[in-house]
Amino acid sequence: LFRSSTSAGLSTDLLEDMDMSMDLLEATSRQSSDCDYLHLLMEDVAMTLSQAAGRNGLGNLVPGHDFAISINDPSQEDNPIIAISDEFEAMTGYSAEEITGRSARFLNEDCPDNFHHCMELHNTSLTGKPFIGVLTNTRRDGRQFLKVLNQRGFTVANNTETGEEHWLLVSLHLDVSDMLDTIDQDTFEERIPEIEAVMDKMMNNAVIAEKIMAMMRVLHQRLPHMQKPEWLTLSTPQWR
C-alpha cells in the first residue's frame, strides 16, 4: 500500500517514516502481547500452587495461603527482579513498575538481619541451590511482615557454542504474618517446618514445574542479552 502511493506524490522520506512507524507499532504490539501472555502464565502458576496447597493441607496451617511469585535474573548485574505476580504486588504494596529491574534487597531495609539466611541467599543467587526459610520484609507503607520464601534456580536454556546454562531464580513467597494473630510464637515456630515441607513438595510437582517452564520460556525470549541464535531453550523443566 505504501509503495504504490509513491506515484501519488508521497516522498521517499515520508514513506520510510511511515514504514518505521509501522515497524515500531508491530514491535510494541508484540511486546504487549508477550506481557499479557506472561501475566496469564504467572497467574496460572499462582492459582495452581494455591490449589495444590489446599490439597496438601496448607489451609489448616496458614489462613488464605495466597502465593506470590517473583523471578530474578542472576546473569544480570545485582540479580534484578524481572517479573512478579499480582499477589506479589498485593503482598508488598509495590507495583510491577516500581519493582522490576531492582534487587530484592530493598525489601529487607530496616529489617532484622539473619546472617545465616543472608549467606544462604547469597549462595542461592550464585548457584541456584534451593533456599527455604522465614524472612522479615517491609511493605511499601513501612509495615513489616513475615514470609516463608522458597527460592531456587531453574535452567531455561543452554548455549550451544559454550555449553553455558542460562538460569533464572524462581521465588515462591507466602505471607505468614496473620498466623501470629491466632497462635503464640512457640506454636508458630512449630508449624513453620510443616509449611516449608508443603511448599518444597509443590515446587517439585511435575505439573507445576511444566507450568513454570512455560513461563520461563517467555521470560528468556524477552531478555535482550539472550537474543542470540546459539541459545537453545530447553524442552523439559530442569531445577538446579
CSV table of C-alpha atoms in Angstrom, one decimal:
chain,number,residue,atom,x,y,z
A,1,LEU,CA,0.0,0.0,0.0
A,2,PHE,CA,2.7,2.5,1.0
A,3,ARG,CA,4.9,1.7,-2.0
A,4,SER,CA,2.1,2.1,-4.5
A,5,SER,CA,1.5,5.6,-3.2
A,6,THR,CA,4.8,6.9,-4.4
A,7,SER,CA,3.3,7.7,-7.8
A,8,ALA,CA,0.7,9.8,-6.0
A,9,GLY,CA,3.4,12.2,-4.8
A,10,LEU,CA,4.5,10.9,-1.4
A,11,SER,CA,8.2,11.5,-0.8
A,12,THR,CA,10.6,8.6,-0.1
A,13,ASP,CA,11.4,10.1,3.3
A,14,LEU,CA,7.8,10.1,4.3
A,15,LEU,CA,7.3,6.5,3.2
A,16,GLU,CA,10.4,5.5,5.2
A,17,ASP,CA,9.0,7.3,8.2
A,18,MET,CA,5.6,5.5,7.8
A,19,ASP,CA,7.4,2.1,7.5
A,20,MET,CA,9.4,2.8,10.6
A,21,SER,CA,6.2,3.8,12.5
A,22,MET,CA,4.5,0.5,11.4
A,23,ASP,CA,7.6,-1.5,12.5
A,24,LEU,CA,7.5,0.2,15.9
A,25,LEU,CA,3.8,-0.3,16.2
A,26,GLU,CA,4.2,-4.0,15.4
A,27,ALA,CA,7.1,-4.4,17.9
A,28,THR,CA,5.1,-2.6,20.6
A,29,SER,CA,2.1,-4.8,19.9
A,30,ARG,CA,4.2,-8.0,20.1
A,31,GLN,CA,5.8,-6.8,23.4
A,32,SER,CA,2.4,-6.0,24.8
A,33,SER,CA,1.1,-9.4,23.8
A,34,ASP,CA,4.1,-11.1,25.4
A,35,CYS,CA,3.5,-9.2,28.6
A,36,ASP,CA,-0.2,-10.2,28.7
A,37,TYR,CA,0.7,-13.8,27.9
A,38,LEU,CA,3.4,-13.8,30.6
A,39,HIS,CA,0.9,-12.4,33.1
A,40,LEU,CA,-1.6,-15.1,32.3
A,41,LEU,CA,1.0,-17.8,32.7
A,42,MET,CA,2.2,-16.4,36.0
A,43,GLU,CA,-1.3,-16.1,37.4
A,44,ASP,CA,-2.0,-19.7,36.3
A,45,VAL,CA,1.1,-20.9,38.2
A,46,ALA,CA,-0.1,-19.0,41.3
A,47,MET,CA,-3.6,-20.5,41.1
A,48,THR,CA,-2.2,-24.0,40.6
A,49,LEU,CA,0.1,-23.5,43.6
A,50,SER,CA,-2.8,-22.4,45.8
A,51,GLN,CA,-4.9,-25.4,44.7
A,52,ALA,CA,-2.1,-27.8,45.4
A,53,ALA,CA,-1.6,-26.1,48.8
A,54,GLY,CA,-5.2,-26.7,49.7
A,55,ARG,CA,-4.9,-30.4,48.7
A,56,ASN,CA,-1.8,-30.7,50.9
A,57,GLY,CA,-3.4,-29.3,54.0
A,58,LEU,CA,-1.7,-25.9,54.0
A,59,GLY,CA,-5.0,-24.2,54.5
A,60,ASN,CA,-5.1,-25.7,58.0
A,61,LEU,CA,-1.8,-24.0,58.8
A,62,VAL,CA,-1.9,-20.6,57.0
A,63,PRO,CA,-5.1,-18.6,56.5
A,64,GLY,CA,-5.6,-17.7,52.9
A,65,HIS,CA,-2.3,-19.2,51.7
A,66,ASP,CA,-2.1,-17.0,48.6
A,67,PHE,CA,1.2,-17.4,46.9
A,68,ALA,CA,3.2,-14.6,45.4
A,69,ILE,CA,5.8,-15.3,42.7
A,70,SER,CA,8.9,-13.3,41.7
A,71,ILE,CA,11.6,-14.1,39.1
A,72,ASN,CA,15.2,-12.8,39.2
A,73,ASP,CA,17.9,-12.9,36.6
A,74,PRO,CA,21.3,-13.7,38.2
A,75,SER,CA,23.0,-13.3,34.8
A,76,GLN,CA,22.4,-9.5,35.1
A,77,GLU,CA,24.2,-7.1,37.5
A,78,ASP,CA,22.8,-7.2,41.0
A,79,ASN,CA,20.4,-10.1,40.2
A,80,PRO,CA,17.3,-7.9,39.4
A,81,ILE,CA,13.7,-8.8,39.7
A,82,ILE,CA,12.4,-9.2,36.1
A,83,ALA,CA,8.8,-10.3,36.7
A,84,ILE,CA,6.3,-10.5,39.6
A,85,SER,CA,2.7,-11.8,40.1
A,86,ASP,CA,-0.3,-9.8,41.1
A,87,GLU,CA,-0.1,-11.5,44.5
A,88,PHE,CA,3.4,-10.1,45.0
A,89,GLU,CA,2.1,-6.6,44.3
A,90,ALA,CA,-0.6,-7.2,46.9
A,91,MET,CA,1.8,-8.6,49.4
A,92,THR,CA,4.4,-5.8,49.2
A,93,GLY,CA,2.2,-2.8,48.1
A,94,TYR,CA,4.7,-2.1,45.3
A,95,SER,CA,3.6,-2.1,41.6
A,96,ALA,CA,5.5,-4.1,39.0
A,97,GLU,CA,6.8,-0.8,37.6
A,98,GLU,CA,8.3,0.1,40.9
A,99,ILE,CA,9.9,-3.3,41.5
A,100,THR,CA,11.1,-4.6,38.1
A,101,GLY,CA,14.8,-4.0,37.5
A,102,ARG,CA,15.6,-3.7,41.2
A,103,SER,CA,17.4,-6.1,43.6
A,104,ALA,CA,15.0,-7.7,46.1
A,105,ARG,CA,17.3,-6.4,48.9
A,106,PHE,CA,15.4,-3.2,49.2
A,107,LEU,CA,12.5,-5.2,50.7
A,108,ASN,CA,14.9,-6.1,53.6
A,109,GLU,CA,15.6,-2.4,54.6
A,110,ASP,CA,15.3,-1.8,58.3
A,111,CYS,CA,14.5,-5.4,58.9
A,112,PRO,CA,16.4,-7.6,61.5
A,113,ASP,CA,19.3,-9.3,59.9
A,114,ASN,CA,19.8,-13.1,59.9
A,115,PHE,CA,23.4,-13.7,59.0
A,116,HIS,CA,22.8,-17.4,58.2
A,117,HIS,CA,19.9,-16.6,55.9
A,118,CYS,CA,21.9,-13.8,54.2
A,119,MET,CA,24.8,-16.2,53.4
A,120,GLU,CA,22.4,-18.9,52.1
A,121,LEU,CA,20.5,-16.4,49.9
A,122,HIS,CA,23.8,-15.1,48.5
A,123,ASN,CA,24.8,-18.7,47.7
A,124,THR,CA,21.5,-19.3,46.0
A,125,SER,CA,21.9,-16.2,43.8
A,126,LEU,CA,25.3,-17.6,42.7
A,127,THR,CA,24.5,-21.3,42.3
A,128,GLY,CA,20.7,-21.7,42.1
A,129,LYS,CA,20.9,-24.0,45.1
A,130,PRO,CA,17.5,-24.2,46.9
A,131,PHE,CA,16.8,-21.9,49.8
A,132,ILE,CA,13.8,-22.0,52.1
A,133,GLY,CA,13.3,-20.0,55.3
A,134,VAL,CA,11.3,-17.3,57.1
A,135,LEU,CA,12.3,-13.7,56.4
A,136,THR,CA,11.1,-10.3,57.5
A,137,ASN,CA,10.3,-7.8,54.7
A,138,THR,CA,8.9,-4.3,54.7
A,139,ARG,CA,5.8,-3.3,52.7
A,140,ARG,CA,5.6,-0.1,50.8
A,141,ASP,CA,3.7,1.6,53.7
A,142,GLY,CA,6.5,0.8,56.1
A,143,ARG,CA,4.8,-2.1,57.9
A,144,GLN,CA,7.0,-5.2,58.4
A,145,PHE,CA,5.7,-8.7,57.7
A,146,LEU,CA,6.9,-12.3,57.9
A,147,LYS,CA,7.0,-14.6,54.9
A,148,VAL,CA,8.2,-18.1,54.0
A,149,LEU,CA,10.5,-17.9,51.0
A,150,ASN,CA,11.2,-20.9,48.8
A,151,GLN,CA,13.8,-19.9,46.2
A,152,ARG,CA,15.7,-21.9,43.7
A,153,GLY,CA,17.3,-21.8,40.2
A,154,PHE,CA,15.6,-23.0,37.1
A,155,THR,CA,17.6,-23.7,34.0
A,156,VAL,CA,15.9,-22.3,30.9
A,157,ALA,CA,18.4,-22.6,28.0
A,158,ASN,CA,21.9,-23.8,27.0
A,159,ASN,CA,24.4,-22.1,24.9
A,160,THR,CA,25.2,-24.5,22.0
A,161,GLU,CA,28.7,-22.9,21.5
A,162,THR,CA,30.0,-22.5,25.0
A,163,GLY,CA,27.9,-25.0,27.0
A,164,GLU,CA,26.9,-22.2,29.4
A,165,GLU,CA,23.5,-22.5,31.1
A,166,HIS,CA,21.1,-19.6,31.4
A,167,TRP,CA,19.0,-20.0,34.6
A,168,LEU,CA,16.6,-17.8,36.5
A,169,LEU,CA,15.7,-17.6,40.1
A,170,VAL,CA,12.1,-18.6,40.9
A,171,SER,CA,10.8,-17.4,44.3
A,172,LEU,CA,7.7,-18.5,46.0
A,173,HIS,CA,6.5,-16.2,48.8
A,174,LEU,CA,3.9,-16.9,51.5
A,175,ASP,CA,2.9,-14.2,53.9
A,176,VAL,CA,2.5,-15.9,57.3
A,177,SER,CA,2.2,-12.7,59.5
A,178,ASP,CA,-1.5,-13.3,60.2
A,179,MET,CA,-0.7,-16.6,61.9
A,180,LEU,CA,0.6,-14.7,64.9
A,181,ASP,CA,-2.8,-13.1,65.4
A,182,THR,CA,-4.2,-16.5,66.4
A,183,ILE,CA,-1.3,-18.6,67.8
A,184,ASP,CA,1.6,-17.9,70.1
A,185,GLN,CA,5.3,-17.7,69.0
A,186,ASP,CA,6.1,-21.3,70.0
A,187,THR,CA,3.2,-22.8,68.0
A,188,PHE,CA,4.2,-20.6,65.1
A,189,GLU,CA,7.8,-21.9,65.1
A,190,GLU,CA,6.5,-25.5,65.3
A,191,ARG,CA,4.3,-25.0,62.2
A,192,ILE,CA,7.0,-23.4,60.0
A,193,PRO,CA,8.8,-26.7,59.2
A,194,GLU,CA,5.4,-28.2,58.1
A,195,ILE,CA,4.7,-25.2,55.9
A,196,GLU,CA,8.2,-25.3,54.4
A,197,ALA,CA,7.8,-29.1,53.6
A,198,VAL,CA,4.5,-28.5,51.8
A,199,MET,CA,6.0,-25.6,49.7
A,200,ASP,CA,9.0,-27.8,48.9
A,201,LYS,CA,6.7,-30.6,47.8
A,202,MET,CA,4.8,-28.3,45.5
A,203,MET,CA,7.9,-26.9,43.9
A,204,ASN,CA,8.9,-30.4,42.9
A,205,ASN,CA,5.4,-31.3,41.5
A,206,ALA,CA,5.8,-32.2,37.8
A,207,VAL,CA,2.6,-30.3,36.7
A,208,ILE,CA,3.8,-27.1,38.5
A,209,ALA,CA,7.3,-27.5,37.0
A,210,GLU,CA,5.9,-27.7,33.5
A,211,LYS,CA,3.8,-24.5,34.0
A,212,ILE,CA,6.8,-22.7,35.4
A,213,MET,CA,8.8,-23.8,32.4
A,214,ALA,CA,6.3,-22.3,30.0
A,215,MET,CA,6.6,-19.0,32.0
A,216,MET,CA,10.4,-19.2,31.8
A,217,ARG,CA,10.5,-19.6,28.1
A,218,VAL,CA,8.6,-16.4,27.6
A,219,LEU,CA,10.8,-14.6,30.0
A,220,HIS,CA,14.0,-15.9,28.4
A,221,GLN,CA,12.9,-14.8,25.0
A,222,ARG,CA,12.2,-11.3,26.2
A,223,LEU,CA,15.7,-10.7,27.7
A,224,PRO,CA,17.8,-8.7,25.2
A,225,HIS,CA,21.1,-10.3,26.2
A,226,MET,CA,19.6,-13.7,25.3
A,227,GLN,CA,18.6,-12.8,21.8
A,228,LYS,CA,21.3,-14.9,20.1
A,229,PRO,CA,20.8,-18.0,17.9
A,230,GLU,CA,23.3,-20.0,20.0
A,231,TRP,CA,20.9,-20.0,23.0
A,232,LEU,CA,18.7,-23.1,22.8
A,233,THR,CA,15.7,-23.2,25.1
A,234,LEU,CA,15.2,-26.5,27.0
A,235,SER,CA,12.2,-28.6,26.2
A,236,THR,CA,11.8,-30.0,29.7
A,237,PRO,CA,11.9,-28.4,33.2
A,238,GLN,CA,15.2,-28.5,35.0
A,239,TRP,CA,15.7,-27.3,38.5
A,240,ARG,CA,19.2,-26.6,39.6
